[in-house]
C-alpha cells in the first residue's frame, strides 16, 4: 500500500497530471460524435480541471457495438480462466504502480480527502481486482444428481454486454466493485462514470488495456444521465445494467428494462442507516468513535453512512459528550492536505441540498449538539449532530448524504427496532450492546442487508453488499455472490443410452 505523501508533494503531483478527457472505446481514446464537451472542476477550489467529451446515444451505440463484437468473437471470455486471471492480476499491478496518481485524480475530481483516497479507496480497489481475478479459476460448475441414463451439467456463462453506471461518492472503489466480477465472468463492459467524477475512470480503462484486456472489452462513455445513462439502459444489445446511485434514478432503470429487452437490472441505492445504542454498552469511547466514523467518513457522502443515532435515553448525554469529543479530530479543509479528514462536498448543487437540511433543523427548532455551519468560501460543511429528531421529520426519513447525524431516543429494545425499521430504506445498520443475546435479537429484527455489531463497517470483500426494501434490487456487490449477477445459468442435458 502506497504511503501518504506530504501536502506539498500531493500539490506537486497534482500540477503534473495529464488528464485523459475523451471517451475510451475499442481500446482507444476518441472524441464524442457531437464534438461537445463538459467542464469538470475541483469542488474544493472551483478550479477548472478539464473539459471532457460529452457523449450521447450515438457514442453509446458505438461503444455497445464494439463491446458486442468483442463478446461475440470471444476474444476475452473464450480465453482460458488462467489467462484472464493473469491479465487482471497485471491490471491490479499497474493500478498499484500508479496508486499516487489515482488517489490525486479521485481527490481533485470529487473533493474527497487525499488520506481516504490513498489509504482506503485505492488499496481497496486494487484488492478488489485481485480478489475477483483469483476467483476466476476457483468457481466450479455443477453436475445434477440424475439417473444413469443421462448426464446433467449446470454451467455458468457470461451474460454478455453489461452497462455499469457509477456514483460520484466512491467513484474508484465502486468502479472496482463492478468491473472486478464482470470482467472475471468474461463480460464486455460499457461504463458510464458520474459526470462529476470521470477523470479517474478514463485512466483506469487505459491501464486495463495496457495490462492486456482486449480492445472492445472495457469501454468508458462519459456524459450525463439523459444522454448516456438512459440510452445504455434502453439498449437492446445490453444484457444487464448494474447501477449504484439514488433510488429515484434506480427506478428509471427498471422502466428502461421493461420498455426495451427486459435486461437484468441490479440496483444499489440509498440508505437511512440507524445505529442502535443500548445503555449496557461496555466501552462508551469505542462506541462514540465508531459513530463519528460512521457519520462523517467521506463527508457523510456514503449510502451506508450512520445517519440516525437511536440511543437509549439513560445513556444519551454521556454518549453525545464523547461523540463531541472525538468529532474534534475530524477537521475540515484542503482535500490534498493529509491532515484533514473531511474535504468538500462534491458539487454546488449537492452542497445546497445538504445545507437545506440545516435550515430544516432550524425550522424544527432542533438542538445543534455540534457543528451546524458551512463555509461560504467553498463547498465545506462541519460535522453536525442534531438532537431531538422525531420520526415524522424529513431529517429522520430522507437520505441527506452529508456529514449530519440525527439523534432520537428510545426506552425499550422493541421501540428501538421499530425506530430502526421506520424507513423506506434497508441498506445498513449498527447495533451496540454488551449483551450477546440482545445483539443477535436486534441484528435479526432490523430489516437491513448489512448489520454490524459493536462497530461500523461493511465487512471485507468476501461478504456481499446490498440492501432490503428501496435500498437495493436484483443482486449484491462484493463477494462470490457478485459473480452470479454477471452470468447466466445453463443446463446441458446429455442422454446416455445403455450400451447395446
mmCIF file with all atom_site columns, N, CA and C in Angstrom, residues 160-204:
data_model
loop_
_atom_site.group_PDB
_atom_site.id
_atom_site.type_symbol
_atom_site.label_atom_id
_atom_site.label_alt_id
_atom_site.label_comp_id
_atom_site.label_asym_id
_atom_site.label_entity_id
_atom_site.label_seq_id
_atom_site.pdbx_PDB_ins_code
_atom_site.Cartn_x
_atom_site.Cartn_y
_atom_site.Cartn_z
_atom_site.occupancy
_atom_site.B_iso_or_equiv
_atom_site.pdbx_formal_charge
_atom_site.auth_seq_id
_atom_site.auth_comp_id
_atom_site.auth_asym_id
_atom_site.auth_atom_id
_atom_site.pdbx_PDB_model_num
ATOM 1   N N  . UNK A 1 160 ? -23.058 -11.329 -21.229 1.00 0.00 ? 160 UNK A N  1
ATOM 2   C CA . UNK A 1 160 ? -22.934 -10.581 -22.478 1.00 0.00 ? 160 UNK A CA 1
ATOM 3   C C  . UNK A 1 160 ? -22.377 -9.190  -22.229 1.00 0.00 ? 160 UNK A C  1
ATOM 4   N N  . UNK A 1 161 ? -22.928 -8.214  -22.921 1.00 0.00 ? 161 UNK A N  1
ATOM 5   C CA . UNK A 1 161 ? -22.519 -6.816  -22.736 1.00 0.00 ? 161 UNK A CA 1
ATOM 6   C C  . UNK A 1 161 ? -23.263 -6.250  -21.533 1.00 0.00 ? 161 UNK A C  1
ATOM 7   N N  . UNK A 1 162 ? -22.516 -5.652  -20.604 1.00 0.00 ? 162 UNK A N  1
ATOM 8   C CA . UNK A 1 162 ? -23.148 -5.078  -19.419 1.00 0.00 ? 162 UNK A CA 1
ATOM 9   C C  . UNK A 1 162 ? -22.837 -3.587  -19.331 1.00 0.00 ? 162 UNK A C  1
ATOM 10  N N  . UNK A 1 163 ? -23.811 -2.825  -18.878 1.00 0.00 ? 163 UNK A N  1
ATOM 11  C CA . UNK A 1 163 ? -23.633 -1.407  -18.605 1.00 0.00 ? 163 UNK A CA 1
ATOM 12  C C  . UNK A 1 163 ? -23.389 -1.211  -17.126 1.00 0.00 ? 163 UNK A C  1
ATOM 13  N N  . UNK A 1 164 ? -22.366 -0.464  -16.791 1.00 0.00 ? 164 UNK A N  1
ATOM 14  C CA . UNK A 1 164 ? -22.005 -0.202  -15.402 1.00 0.00 ? 164 UNK A CA 1
ATOM 15  C C  . UNK A 1 164 ? -22.134 1.293   -15.164 1.00 0.00 ? 164 UNK A C  1
ATOM 16  N N  . UNK A 1 165 ? -23.086 1.685   -14.330 1.00 0.00 ? 165 UNK A N  1
ATOM 17  C CA . UNK A 1 165 ? -23.396 3.097   -14.109 1.00 0.00 ? 165 UNK A CA 1
ATOM 18  C C  . UNK A 1 165 ? -22.968 3.454   -12.689 1.00 0.00 ? 165 UNK A C  1
ATOM 19  N N  . UNK A 1 166 ? -22.023 4.400   -12.584 1.00 0.00 ? 166 UNK A N  1
ATOM 20  C CA . UNK A 1 166 ? -21.315 4.647   -11.326 1.00 0.00 ? 166 UNK A CA 1
ATOM 21  C C  . UNK A 1 166 ? -21.817 5.878   -10.591 1.00 0.00 ? 166 UNK A C  1
ATOM 22  N N  . UNK A 1 167 ? -21.638 5.893   -9.266  1.00 0.00 ? 167 UNK A N  1
ATOM 23  C CA . UNK A 1 167 ? -21.922 7.086   -8.459  1.00 0.00 ? 167 UNK A CA 1
ATOM 24  C C  . UNK A 1 167 ? -20.675 7.951   -8.360  1.00 0.00 ? 167 UNK A C  1
ATOM 25  N N  . UNK A 1 168 ? -20.830 9.131   -7.713  1.00 0.00 ? 168 UNK A N  1
ATOM 26  C CA . UNK A 1 168 ? -19.688 10.024  -7.562  1.00 0.00 ? 168 UNK A CA 1
ATOM 27  C C  . UNK A 1 168 ? -19.069 9.972   -6.182  1.00 0.00 ? 168 UNK A C  1
ATOM 28  N N  . UNK A 1 169 ? -19.661 9.250   -5.238  1.00 0.00 ? 169 UNK A N  1
ATOM 29  C CA . UNK A 1 169 ? -19.179 9.343   -3.856  1.00 0.00 ? 169 UNK A CA 1
ATOM 30  C C  . UNK A 1 169 ? -17.956 8.470   -3.585  1.00 0.00 ? 169 UNK A C  1
ATOM 31  N N  . UNK A 1 170 ? -17.923 7.254   -4.136  1.00 0.00 ? 170 UNK A N  1
ATOM 32  C CA . UNK A 1 170 ? -16.745 6.389   -4.084  1.00 0.00 ? 170 UNK A CA 1
ATOM 33  C C  . UNK A 1 170 ? -16.446 5.952   -5.509  1.00 0.00 ? 170 UNK A C  1
ATOM 34  N N  . UNK A 1 171 ? -16.075 6.885   -6.370  1.00 0.00 ? 171 UNK A N  1
ATOM 35  C CA . UNK A 1 171 ? -16.025 6.569   -7.801  1.00 0.00 ? 171 UNK A CA 1
ATOM 36  C C  . UNK A 1 171 ? -15.048 5.457   -8.154  1.00 0.00 ? 171 UNK A C  1
ATOM 37  N N  . UNK A 1 172 ? -13.874 5.461   -7.548  1.00 0.00 ? 172 UNK A N  1
ATOM 38  C CA . UNK A 1 172 ? -12.872 4.458   -7.889  1.00 0.00 ? 172 UNK A CA 1
ATOM 39  C C  . UNK A 1 172 ? -13.244 3.084   -7.342  1.00 0.00 ? 172 UNK A C  1
ATOM 40  N N  . UNK A 1 173 ? -13.649 3.028   -6.087  1.00 0.00 ? 173 UNK A N  1
ATOM 41  C CA . UNK A 1 173 ? -13.967 1.744   -5.469  1.00 0.00 ? 173 UNK A CA 1
ATOM 42  C C  . UNK A 1 173 ? -15.234 1.142   -6.068  1.00 0.00 ? 173 UNK A C  1
ATOM 43  N N  . UNK A 1 174 ? -16.240 1.965   -6.355  1.00 0.00 ? 174 UNK A N  1
ATOM 44  C CA . UNK A 1 174 ? -17.462 1.435   -6.965  1.00 0.00 ? 174 UNK A CA 1
ATOM 45  C C  . UNK A 1 174 ? -17.194 0.915   -8.384  1.00 0.00 ? 174 UNK A C  1
ATOM 46  N N  . UNK A 1 175 ? -16.261 1.549   -9.094  1.00 0.00 ? 175 UNK A N  1
ATOM 47  C CA . UNK A 1 175 ? -15.844 1.009   -10.391 1.00 0.00 ? 175 UNK A CA 1
ATOM 48  C C  . UNK A 1 175 ? -15.259 -0.382  -10.201 1.00 0.00 ? 175 UNK A C  1
ATOM 49  N N  . UNK A 1 176 ? -14.387 -0.539  -9.209  1.00 0.00 ? 176 UNK A N  1
ATOM 50  C CA . UNK A 1 176 ? -13.762 -1.839  -8.963  1.00 0.00 ? 176 UNK A CA 1
ATOM 51  C C  . UNK A 1 176 ? -14.788 -2.899  -8.574  1.00 0.00 ? 176 UNK A C  1
ATOM 52  N N  . UNK A 1 177 ? -15.757 -2.512  -7.717  1.00 0.00 ? 177 UNK A N  1
ATOM 53  C CA . UNK A 1 177 ? -16.785 -3.470  -7.311  1.00 0.00 ? 177 UNK A CA 1
ATOM 54  C C  . UNK A 1 177 ? -17.537 -4.036  -8.515  1.00 0.00 ? 177 UNK A C  1
ATOM 55  N N  . UNK A 1 178 ? -17.620 -3.261  -9.592  1.00 0.00 ? 178 UNK A N  1
ATOM 56  C CA . UNK A 1 178 ? -18.381 -3.707  -10.758 1.00 0.00 ? 178 UNK A CA 1
ATOM 57  C C  . UNK A 1 178 ? -17.499 -4.342  -11.828 1.00 0.00 ? 178 UNK A C  1
ATOM 58  N N  . UNK A 1 179 ? -16.340 -3.743  -12.122 1.00 0.00 ? 179 UNK A N  1
ATOM 59  C CA . UNK A 1 179 ? -15.515 -4.320  -13.182 1.00 0.00 ? 179 UNK A CA 1
ATOM 60  C C  . UNK A 1 179 ? -14.825 -5.594  -12.716 1.00 0.00 ? 179 UNK A C  1
ATOM 61  N N  . UNK A 1 180 ? -14.556 -5.722  -11.392 1.00 0.00 ? 180 UNK A N  1
ATOM 62  C CA . UNK A 1 180 ? -13.914 -6.941  -10.900 1.00 0.00 ? 180 UNK A CA 1
ATOM 63  C C  . UNK A 1 180 ? -14.696 -8.193  -11.282 1.00 0.00 ? 180 UNK A C  1
ATOM 64  N N  . UNK A 1 181 ? -15.935 -8.338  -10.810 1.00 0.00 ? 181 UNK A N  1
ATOM 65  C CA . UNK A 1 181 ? -16.692 -9.554  -11.130 1.00 0.00 ? 181 UNK A CA 1
ATOM 66  C C  . UNK A 1 181 ? -17.153 -9.630  -12.574 1.00 0.00 ? 181 UNK A C  1
ATOM 67  N N  . UNK A 1 182 ? -17.463 -8.495  -13.213 1.00 0.00 ? 182 UNK A N  1
ATOM 68  C CA . UNK A 1 182 ? -17.960 -8.555  -14.590 1.00 0.00 ? 182 UNK A CA 1
ATOM 69  C C  . UNK A 1 182 ? -16.862 -8.986  -15.556 1.00 0.00 ? 182 UNK A C  1
ATOM 70  N N  . UNK A 1 183 ? -15.654 -8.440  -15.398 1.00 0.00 ? 183 UNK A N  1
ATOM 71  C CA . UNK A 1 183 ? -14.547 -8.880  -16.245 1.00 0.00 ? 183 UNK A CA 1
ATOM 72  C C  . UNK A 1 183 ? -14.120 -10.305 -15.892 1.00 0.00 ? 183 UNK A C  1
ATOM 73  N N  . UNK A 1 184 ? -14.140 -10.643 -14.615 1.00 0.00 ? 184 UNK A N  1
ATOM 74  C CA . UNK A 1 184 ? -13.799 -12.010 -14.221 1.00 0.00 ? 184 UNK A CA 1
ATOM 75  C C  . UNK A 1 184 ? -14.759 -13.017 -14.837 1.00 0.00 ? 184 UNK A C  1
ATOM 76  N N  . UNK A 1 185 ? -16.039 -12.646 -14.943 1.00 0.00 ? 185 UNK A N  1
ATOM 77  C CA . UNK A 1 185 ? -17.040 -13.543 -15.529 1.00 0.00 ? 185 UNK A CA 1
ATOM 78  C C  . UNK A 1 185 ? -16.886 -13.683 -17.036 1.00 0.00 ? 185 UNK A C  1
ATOM 79  N N  . UNK A 1 186 ? -16.180 -12.740 -17.674 1.00 0.00 ? 186 UNK A N  1
ATOM 80  C CA . UNK A 1 186 ? -15.989 -12.800 -19.116 1.00 0.00 ? 186 UNK A CA 1
ATOM 81  C C  . UNK A 1 186 ? -16.851 -11.845 -19.912 1.00 0.00 ? 186 UNK A C  1
ATOM 82  N N  . UNK A 1 187 ? -17.525 -10.920 -19.232 1.00 0.00 ? 187 UNK A N  1
ATOM 83  C CA . UNK A 1 187 ? -18.397 -9.977  -19.921 1.00 0.00 ? 187 UNK A CA 1
ATOM 84  C C  . UNK A 1 187 ? -17.583 -8.899  -20.635 1.00 0.00 ? 187 UNK A C  1
ATOM 85  N N  . UNK A 1 188 ? -18.211 -8.253  -21.605 1.00 0.00 ? 188 UNK A N  1
ATOM 86  C CA . UNK A 1 188 ? -17.726 -6.988  -22.142 1.00 0.00 ? 188 UNK A CA 1
ATOM 87  C C  . UNK A 1 188 ? -18.503 -5.880  -21.446 1.00 0.00 ? 188 UNK A C  1
ATOM 88  N N  . UNK A 1 189 ? -17.840 -4.740  -21.177 1.00 0.00 ? 189 UNK A N  1
ATOM 89  C CA . UNK A 1 189 ? -18.462 -3.729  -20.340 1.00 0.00 ? 189 UNK A CA 1
ATOM 90  C C  . UNK A 1 189 ? -18.426 -2.351  -20.997 1.00 0.00 ? 189 UNK A C  1
ATOM 91  N N  . UNK A 1 190 ? -19.485 -1.584  -20.718 1.00 0.00 ? 190 UNK A N  1
ATOM 92  C CA . UNK A 1 190 ? -19.564 -0.180  -21.094 1.00 0.00 ? 190 UNK A CA 1
ATOM 93  C C  . UNK A 1 190 ? -19.848 0.592   -19.814 1.00 0.00 ? 190 UNK A C  1
ATOM 94  N N  . UNK A 1 191 ? -18.926 1.444   -19.412 1.00 0.00 ? 191 UNK A N  1
ATOM 95  C CA . UNK A 1 191 ? -19.003 2.138   -18.130 1.00 0.00 ? 191 UNK A CA 1
ATOM 96  C C  . UNK A 1 191 ? -19.445 3.575   -18.356 1.00 0.00 ? 191 UNK A C  1
ATOM 97  N N  . UNK A 1 192 ? -20.447 4.002   -17.587 1.00 0.00 ? 192 UNK A N  1
ATOM 98  C CA . UNK A 1 192 ? -20.805 5.422   -17.539 1.00 0.00 ? 192 UNK A CA 1
ATOM 99  C C  . UNK A 1 192 ? -20.418 5.957   -16.167 1.00 0.00 ? 192 UNK A C  1
ATOM 100 N N  . UNK A 1 193 ? -19.311 6.714   -16.076 1.00 0.00 ? 193 UNK A N  1
ATOM 101 C CA . UNK A 1 193 ? -18.977 7.326   -14.796 1.00 0.00 ? 193 UNK A CA 1
ATOM 102 C C  . UNK A 1 193 ? -19.957 8.460   -14.480 1.00 0.00 ? 193 UNK A C  1
ATOM 103 N N  . UNK A 1 194 ? -20.050 8.842   -13.214 1.00 0.00 ? 194 UNK A N  1
ATOM 104 C CA . UNK A 1 194 ? -20.802 10.039  -12.867 1.00 0.00 ? 194 UNK A CA 1
ATOM 105 C C  . UNK A 1 194 ? -20.143 11.238  -13.537 1.00 0.00 ? 194 UNK A C  1
ATOM 106 N N  . UNK A 1 195 ? -20.949 12.177  -14.021 1.00 0.00 ? 195 UNK A N  1
ATOM 107 C CA . UNK A 1 195 ? -20.393 13.340  -14.708 1.00 0.00 ? 195 UNK A CA 1
ATOM 108 C C  . UNK A 1 195 ? -19.459 14.134  -13.804 1.00 0.00 ? 195 UNK A C  1
ATOM 109 N N  . UNK A 1 196 ? -19.735 14.124  -12.492 1.00 0.00 ? 196 UNK A N  1
ATOM 110 C CA . UNK A 1 196 ? -18.892 14.882  -11.562 1.00 0.00 ? 196 UNK A CA 1
ATOM 111 C C  . UNK A 1 196 ? -17.507 14.259  -11.400 1.00 0.00 ? 196 UNK A C  1
ATOM 112 N N  . UNK A 1 197 ? -17.399 12.940  -11.626 1.00 0.00 ? 197 UNK A N  1
ATOM 113 C CA . UNK A 1 197 ? -16.138 12.222  -11.359 1.00 0.00 ? 197 UNK A CA 1
ATOM 114 C C  . UNK A 1 197 ? -15.851 11.262  -12.504 1.00 0.00 ? 197 UNK A C  1
ATOM 115 N N  . UNK A 1 198 ? -15.163 11.760  -13.508 1.00 0.00 ? 198 UNK A N  1
ATOM 116 C CA . UNK A 1 198 ? -14.910 10.975  -14.722 1.00 0.00 ? 198 UNK A CA 1
ATOM 117 C C  . UNK A 1 198 ? -13.429 10.733  -14.977 1.00 0.00 ? 198 UNK A C  1
ATOM 118 N N  . UNK A 1 199 ? -12.561 11.644  -14.562 1.00 0.00 ? 199 UNK A N  1
ATOM 119 C CA . UNK A 1 199 ? -11.155 11.603  -14.965 1.00 0.00 ? 199 UNK A CA 1
ATOM 120 C C  . UNK A 1 199 ? -10.468 10.300  -14.577 1.00 0.00 ? 199 UNK A C  1
ATOM 121 N N  . UNK A 1 200 ? -10.701 9.813   -13.371 1.00 0.00 ? 200 UNK A N  1
ATOM 122 C CA . UNK A 1 200 ? -10.038 8.601   -12.899 1.00 0.00 ? 200 UNK A CA 1
ATOM 123 C C  . UNK A 1 200 ? -10.438 7.388   -13.741 1.00 0.00 ? 200 UNK A C  1
ATOM 124 N N  . UNK A 1 201 ? -11.717 7.308   -14.156 1.00 0.00 ? 201 UNK A N  1
ATOM 125 C CA . UNK A 1 201 ? -12.210 6.134   -14.883 1.00 0.00 ? 201 UNK A CA 1
ATOM 126 C C  . UNK A 1 201 ? -11.513 5.992   -16.226 1.00 0.00 ? 201 UNK A C  1
ATOM 127 N N  . UNK A 1 202 ? -11.273 7.105   -16.893 1.00 0.00 ? 202 UNK A N  1
ATOM 128 C CA . UNK A 1 202 ? -10.586 7.061   -18.173 1.00 0.00 ? 202 UNK A CA 1
ATOM 129 C C  . UNK A 1 202 ? -9.160  6.547   -18.006 1.00 0.00 ? 202 UNK A C  1
ATOM 130 N N  . UNK A 1 203 ? -8.505  6.934   -16.936 1.00 0.00 ? 203 UNK A N  1
ATOM 131 C CA . UNK A 1 203 ? -7.144  6.444   -16.670 1.00 0.00 ? 203 UNK A CA 1
ATOM 132 C C  . UNK A 1 203 ? -7.167  4.956   -16.333 1.00 0.00 ? 203 UNK A C  1
ATOM 133 N N  . UNK A 1 204 ? -8.133  4.508   -15.580 1.00 0.00 ? 204 UNK A N  1
ATOM 134 C CA . UNK A 1 204 ? -8.227  3.093   -15.220 1.00 0.00 ? 204 UNK A CA 1
ATOM 135 C C  . UNK A 1 204 ? -8.440  2.235   -16.468 1.00 0.00 ? 204 UNK A C  1
#
